[in-house]
Coordinates of N, CA, C and O in Angstrom, one line a residue:
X173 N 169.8 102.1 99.9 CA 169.9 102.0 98.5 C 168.6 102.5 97.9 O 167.5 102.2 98.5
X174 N 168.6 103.3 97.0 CA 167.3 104.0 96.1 C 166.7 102.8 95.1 O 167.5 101.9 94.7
X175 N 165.3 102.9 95.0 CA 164.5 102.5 94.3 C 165.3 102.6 92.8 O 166.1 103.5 92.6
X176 N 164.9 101.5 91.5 CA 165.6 101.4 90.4 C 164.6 101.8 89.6 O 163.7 101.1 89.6
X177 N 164.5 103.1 88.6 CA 163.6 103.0 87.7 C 163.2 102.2 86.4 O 162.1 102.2 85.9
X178 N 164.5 101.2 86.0 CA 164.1 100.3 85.0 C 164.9 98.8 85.6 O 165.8 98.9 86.4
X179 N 164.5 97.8 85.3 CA 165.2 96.5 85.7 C 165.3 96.0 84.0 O 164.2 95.7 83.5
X180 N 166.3 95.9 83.3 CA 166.4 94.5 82.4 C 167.0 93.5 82.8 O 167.6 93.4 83.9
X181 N 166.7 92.5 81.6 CA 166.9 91.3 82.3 C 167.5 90.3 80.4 O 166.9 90.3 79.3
X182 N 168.4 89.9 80.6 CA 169.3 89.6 79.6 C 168.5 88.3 79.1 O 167.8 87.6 79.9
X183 N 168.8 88.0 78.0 CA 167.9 86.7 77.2 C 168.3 85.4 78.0 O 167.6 84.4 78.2
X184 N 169.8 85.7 78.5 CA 170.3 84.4 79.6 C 169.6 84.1 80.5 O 169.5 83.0 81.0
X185 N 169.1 85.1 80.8 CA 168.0 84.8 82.2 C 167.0 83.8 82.2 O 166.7 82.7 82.7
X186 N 166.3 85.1 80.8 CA 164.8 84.2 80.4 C 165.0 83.0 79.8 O 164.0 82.2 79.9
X187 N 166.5 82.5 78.9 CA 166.9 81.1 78.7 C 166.6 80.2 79.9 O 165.9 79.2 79.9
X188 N 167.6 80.9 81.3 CA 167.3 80.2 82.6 C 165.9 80.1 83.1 O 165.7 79.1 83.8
X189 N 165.0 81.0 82.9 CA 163.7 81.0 83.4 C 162.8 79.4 83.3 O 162.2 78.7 84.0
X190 N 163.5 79.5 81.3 CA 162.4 78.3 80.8 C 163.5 77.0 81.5 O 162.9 76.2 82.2
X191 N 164.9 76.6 81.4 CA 165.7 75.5 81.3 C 166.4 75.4 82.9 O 167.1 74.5 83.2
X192 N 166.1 76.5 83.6 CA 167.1 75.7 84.7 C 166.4 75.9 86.3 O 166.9 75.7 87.3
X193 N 165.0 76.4 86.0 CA 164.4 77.5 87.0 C 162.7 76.5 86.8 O 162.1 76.4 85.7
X194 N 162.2 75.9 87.8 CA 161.6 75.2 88.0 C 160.0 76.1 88.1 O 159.8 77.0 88.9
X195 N 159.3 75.8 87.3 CA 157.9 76.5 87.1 C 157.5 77.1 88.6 O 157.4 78.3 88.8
X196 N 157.3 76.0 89.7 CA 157.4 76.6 90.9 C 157.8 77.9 91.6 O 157.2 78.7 92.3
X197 N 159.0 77.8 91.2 CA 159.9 79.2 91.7 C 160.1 80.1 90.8 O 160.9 81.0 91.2
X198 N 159.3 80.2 89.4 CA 159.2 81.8 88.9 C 158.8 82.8 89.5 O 159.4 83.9 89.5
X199 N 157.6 82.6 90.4 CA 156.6 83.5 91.4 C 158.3 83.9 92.1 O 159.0 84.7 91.5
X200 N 158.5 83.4 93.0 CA 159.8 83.8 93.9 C 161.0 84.8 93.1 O 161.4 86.0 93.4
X201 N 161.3 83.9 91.9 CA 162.2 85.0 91.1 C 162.0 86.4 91.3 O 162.8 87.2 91.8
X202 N 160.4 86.6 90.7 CA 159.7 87.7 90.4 C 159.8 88.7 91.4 O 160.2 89.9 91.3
X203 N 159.3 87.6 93.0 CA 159.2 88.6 93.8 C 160.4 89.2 94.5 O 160.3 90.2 95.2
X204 N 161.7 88.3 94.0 CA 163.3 89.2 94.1 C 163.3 90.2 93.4 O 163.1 91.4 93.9
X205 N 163.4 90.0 92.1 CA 163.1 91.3 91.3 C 162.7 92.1 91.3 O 163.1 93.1 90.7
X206 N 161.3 92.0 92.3 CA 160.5 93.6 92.9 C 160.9 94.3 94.3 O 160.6 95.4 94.8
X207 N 161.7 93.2 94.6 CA 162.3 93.5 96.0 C 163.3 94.3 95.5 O 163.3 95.6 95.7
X208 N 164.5 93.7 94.7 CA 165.3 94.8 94.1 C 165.4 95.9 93.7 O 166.0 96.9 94.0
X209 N 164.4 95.7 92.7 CA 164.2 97.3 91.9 C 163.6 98.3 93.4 O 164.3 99.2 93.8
X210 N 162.8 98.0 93.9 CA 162.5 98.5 95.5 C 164.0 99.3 96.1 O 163.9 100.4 96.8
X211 N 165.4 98.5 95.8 CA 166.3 99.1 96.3 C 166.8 98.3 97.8 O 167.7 98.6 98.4
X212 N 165.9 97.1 98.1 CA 166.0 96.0 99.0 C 167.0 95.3 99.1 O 166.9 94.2 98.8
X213 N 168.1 95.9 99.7 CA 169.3 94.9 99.3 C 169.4 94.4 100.9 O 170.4 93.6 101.0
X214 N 168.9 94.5 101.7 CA 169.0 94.1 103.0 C 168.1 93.3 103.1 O 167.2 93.5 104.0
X215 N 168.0 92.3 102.2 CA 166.5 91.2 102.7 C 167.6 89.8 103.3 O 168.6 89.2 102.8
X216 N 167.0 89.8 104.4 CA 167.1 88.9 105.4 C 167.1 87.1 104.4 O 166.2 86.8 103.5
X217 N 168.0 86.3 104.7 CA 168.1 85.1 103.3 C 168.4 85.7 102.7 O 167.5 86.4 103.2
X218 N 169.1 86.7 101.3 CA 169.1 86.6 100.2 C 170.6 86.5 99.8 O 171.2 86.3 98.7
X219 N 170.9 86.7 101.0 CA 172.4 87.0 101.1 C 173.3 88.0 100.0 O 174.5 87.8 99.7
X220 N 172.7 88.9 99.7 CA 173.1 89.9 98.6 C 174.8 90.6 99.0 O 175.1 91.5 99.8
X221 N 175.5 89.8 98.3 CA 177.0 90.7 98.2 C 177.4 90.9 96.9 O 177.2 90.3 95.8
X222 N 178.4 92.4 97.4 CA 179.1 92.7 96.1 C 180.1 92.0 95.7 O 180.7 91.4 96.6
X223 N 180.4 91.9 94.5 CA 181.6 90.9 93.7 C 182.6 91.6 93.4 O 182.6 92.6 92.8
X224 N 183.8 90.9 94.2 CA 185.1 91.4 93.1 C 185.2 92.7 93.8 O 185.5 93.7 93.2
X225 N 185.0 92.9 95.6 CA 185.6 94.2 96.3 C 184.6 95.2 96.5 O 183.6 95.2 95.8
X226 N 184.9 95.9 97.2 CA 183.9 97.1 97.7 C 183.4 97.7 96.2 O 182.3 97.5 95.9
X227 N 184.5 98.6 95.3 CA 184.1 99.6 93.9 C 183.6 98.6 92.9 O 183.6 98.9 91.7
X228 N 183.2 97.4 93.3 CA 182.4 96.7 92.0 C 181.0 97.2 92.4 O 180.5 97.5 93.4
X229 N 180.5 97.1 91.2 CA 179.0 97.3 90.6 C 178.2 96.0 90.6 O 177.0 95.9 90.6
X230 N 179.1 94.9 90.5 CA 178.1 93.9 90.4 C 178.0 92.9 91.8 O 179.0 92.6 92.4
X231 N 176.7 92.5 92.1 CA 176.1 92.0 92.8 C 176.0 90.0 92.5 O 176.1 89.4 91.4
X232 N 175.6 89.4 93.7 CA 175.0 88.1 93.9 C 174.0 88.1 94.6 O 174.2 88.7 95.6
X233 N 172.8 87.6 94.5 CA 171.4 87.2 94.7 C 171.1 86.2 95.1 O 170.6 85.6 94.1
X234 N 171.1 85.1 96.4 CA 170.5 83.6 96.7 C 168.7 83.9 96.8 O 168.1 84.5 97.6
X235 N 168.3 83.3 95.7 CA 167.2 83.1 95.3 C 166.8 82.0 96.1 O 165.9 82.4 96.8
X236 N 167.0 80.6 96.3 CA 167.2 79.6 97.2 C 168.6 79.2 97.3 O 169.6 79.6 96.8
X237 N 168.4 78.0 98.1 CA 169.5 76.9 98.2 C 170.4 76.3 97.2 O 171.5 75.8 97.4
X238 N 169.8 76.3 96.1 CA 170.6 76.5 94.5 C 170.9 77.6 93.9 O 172.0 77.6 93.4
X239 N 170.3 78.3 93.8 CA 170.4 79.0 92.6 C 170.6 80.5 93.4 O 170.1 80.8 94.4
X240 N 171.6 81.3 92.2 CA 171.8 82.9 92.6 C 171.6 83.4 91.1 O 171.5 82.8 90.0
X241 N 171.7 84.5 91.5 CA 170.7 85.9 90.8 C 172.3 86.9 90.8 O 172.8 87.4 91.8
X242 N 172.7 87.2 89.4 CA 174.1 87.9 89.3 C 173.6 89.2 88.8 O 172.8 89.3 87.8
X243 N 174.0 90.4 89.3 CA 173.0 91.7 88.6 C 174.4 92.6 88.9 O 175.5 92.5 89.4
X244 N 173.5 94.0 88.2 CA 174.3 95.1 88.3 C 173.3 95.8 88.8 O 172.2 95.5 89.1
X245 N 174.1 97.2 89.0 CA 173.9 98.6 89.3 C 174.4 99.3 88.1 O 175.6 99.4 88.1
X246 N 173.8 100.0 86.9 CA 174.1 101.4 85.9 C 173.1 102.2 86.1 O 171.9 102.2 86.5
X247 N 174.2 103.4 85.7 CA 173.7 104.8 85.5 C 172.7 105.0 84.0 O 173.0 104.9 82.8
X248 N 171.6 105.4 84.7 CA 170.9 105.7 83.4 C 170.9 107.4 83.1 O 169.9 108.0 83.6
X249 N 171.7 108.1 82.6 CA 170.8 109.5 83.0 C 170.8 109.7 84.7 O 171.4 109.1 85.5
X250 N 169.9 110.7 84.8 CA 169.3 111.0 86.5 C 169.5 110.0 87.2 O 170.3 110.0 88.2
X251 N 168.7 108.8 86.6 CA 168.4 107.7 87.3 C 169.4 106.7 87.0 O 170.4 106.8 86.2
X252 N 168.9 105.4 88.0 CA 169.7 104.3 88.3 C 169.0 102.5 87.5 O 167.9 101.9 87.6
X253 N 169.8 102.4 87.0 CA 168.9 100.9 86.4 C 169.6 99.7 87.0 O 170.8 99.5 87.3
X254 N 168.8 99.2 87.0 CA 169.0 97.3 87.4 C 169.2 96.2 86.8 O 168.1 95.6 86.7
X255 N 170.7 95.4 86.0 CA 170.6 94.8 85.2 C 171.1 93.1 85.5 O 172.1 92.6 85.9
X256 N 169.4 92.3 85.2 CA 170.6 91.4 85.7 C 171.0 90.1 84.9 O 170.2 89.7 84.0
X257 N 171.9 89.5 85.0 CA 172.8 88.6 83.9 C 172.6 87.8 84.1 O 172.6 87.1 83.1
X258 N 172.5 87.1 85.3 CA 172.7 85.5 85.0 C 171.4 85.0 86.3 O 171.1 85.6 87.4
X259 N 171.1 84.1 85.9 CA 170.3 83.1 86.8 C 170.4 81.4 87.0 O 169.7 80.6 86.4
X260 N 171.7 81.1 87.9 CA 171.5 79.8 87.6 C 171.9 79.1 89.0 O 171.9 79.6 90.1
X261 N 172.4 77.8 88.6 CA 172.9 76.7 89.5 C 173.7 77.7 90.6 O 173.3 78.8 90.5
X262 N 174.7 77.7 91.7 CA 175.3 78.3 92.5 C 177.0 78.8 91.5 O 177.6 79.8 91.2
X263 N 177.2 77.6 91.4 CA 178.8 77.3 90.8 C 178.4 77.7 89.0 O 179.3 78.1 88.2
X264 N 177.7 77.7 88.9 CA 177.3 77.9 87.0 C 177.2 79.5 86.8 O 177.9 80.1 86.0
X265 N 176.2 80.1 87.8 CA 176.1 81.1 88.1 C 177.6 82.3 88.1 O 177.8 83.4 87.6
X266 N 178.3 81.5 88.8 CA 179.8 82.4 88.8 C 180.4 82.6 88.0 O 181.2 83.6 88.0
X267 N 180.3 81.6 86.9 CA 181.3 80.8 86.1 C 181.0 82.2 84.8 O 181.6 82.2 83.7

């Protein structure tokens, strides 16, 4: 997988950052995020699969034992962007 030139990150996130994501584990968030945009979809723990079949674009992220990390893959132009939607509980996360 190629490196991502831009990563956003949807206001639900940053909702979840402050209300469901424990001060402790921002640093970790962060350092998923740089692992991703990196193009890191083979990190050992993270358990990164595609959703919804091989031709889906979107992804799952185990950040820990709770909580996953829901993102995409878009076409920006040339490049490729990293979008991700949801950060939460396991089961909340899907929903």
């Amino acid at each position: 997988m190629q490196s991502f030139a831009n990563v956003y990150i949807t206001p639900r996130v940053r909702a979840s950052l402050q209300k469901v994501v424990r001060v402790d584990q921002h640093k970790k968030f962060w350092e998923l995020i740089a692992k991703l945009k990196n193009g890191r979809f083979e990190i050992q723990g993270q358990n990164i699969e595609k959703q919804n079949g091989k031709a889906s674009k979107i992804y799952s992220a185990r950040m820990n034992r709770e909580l996953r990390l829901i993102f995409s893959v878009q076409k920006e132009g040339s490049e490729n962007a990293l979008i991700i939607h949801e950060l939460n509980h396991h089961d909340d996360a899907y929903n």
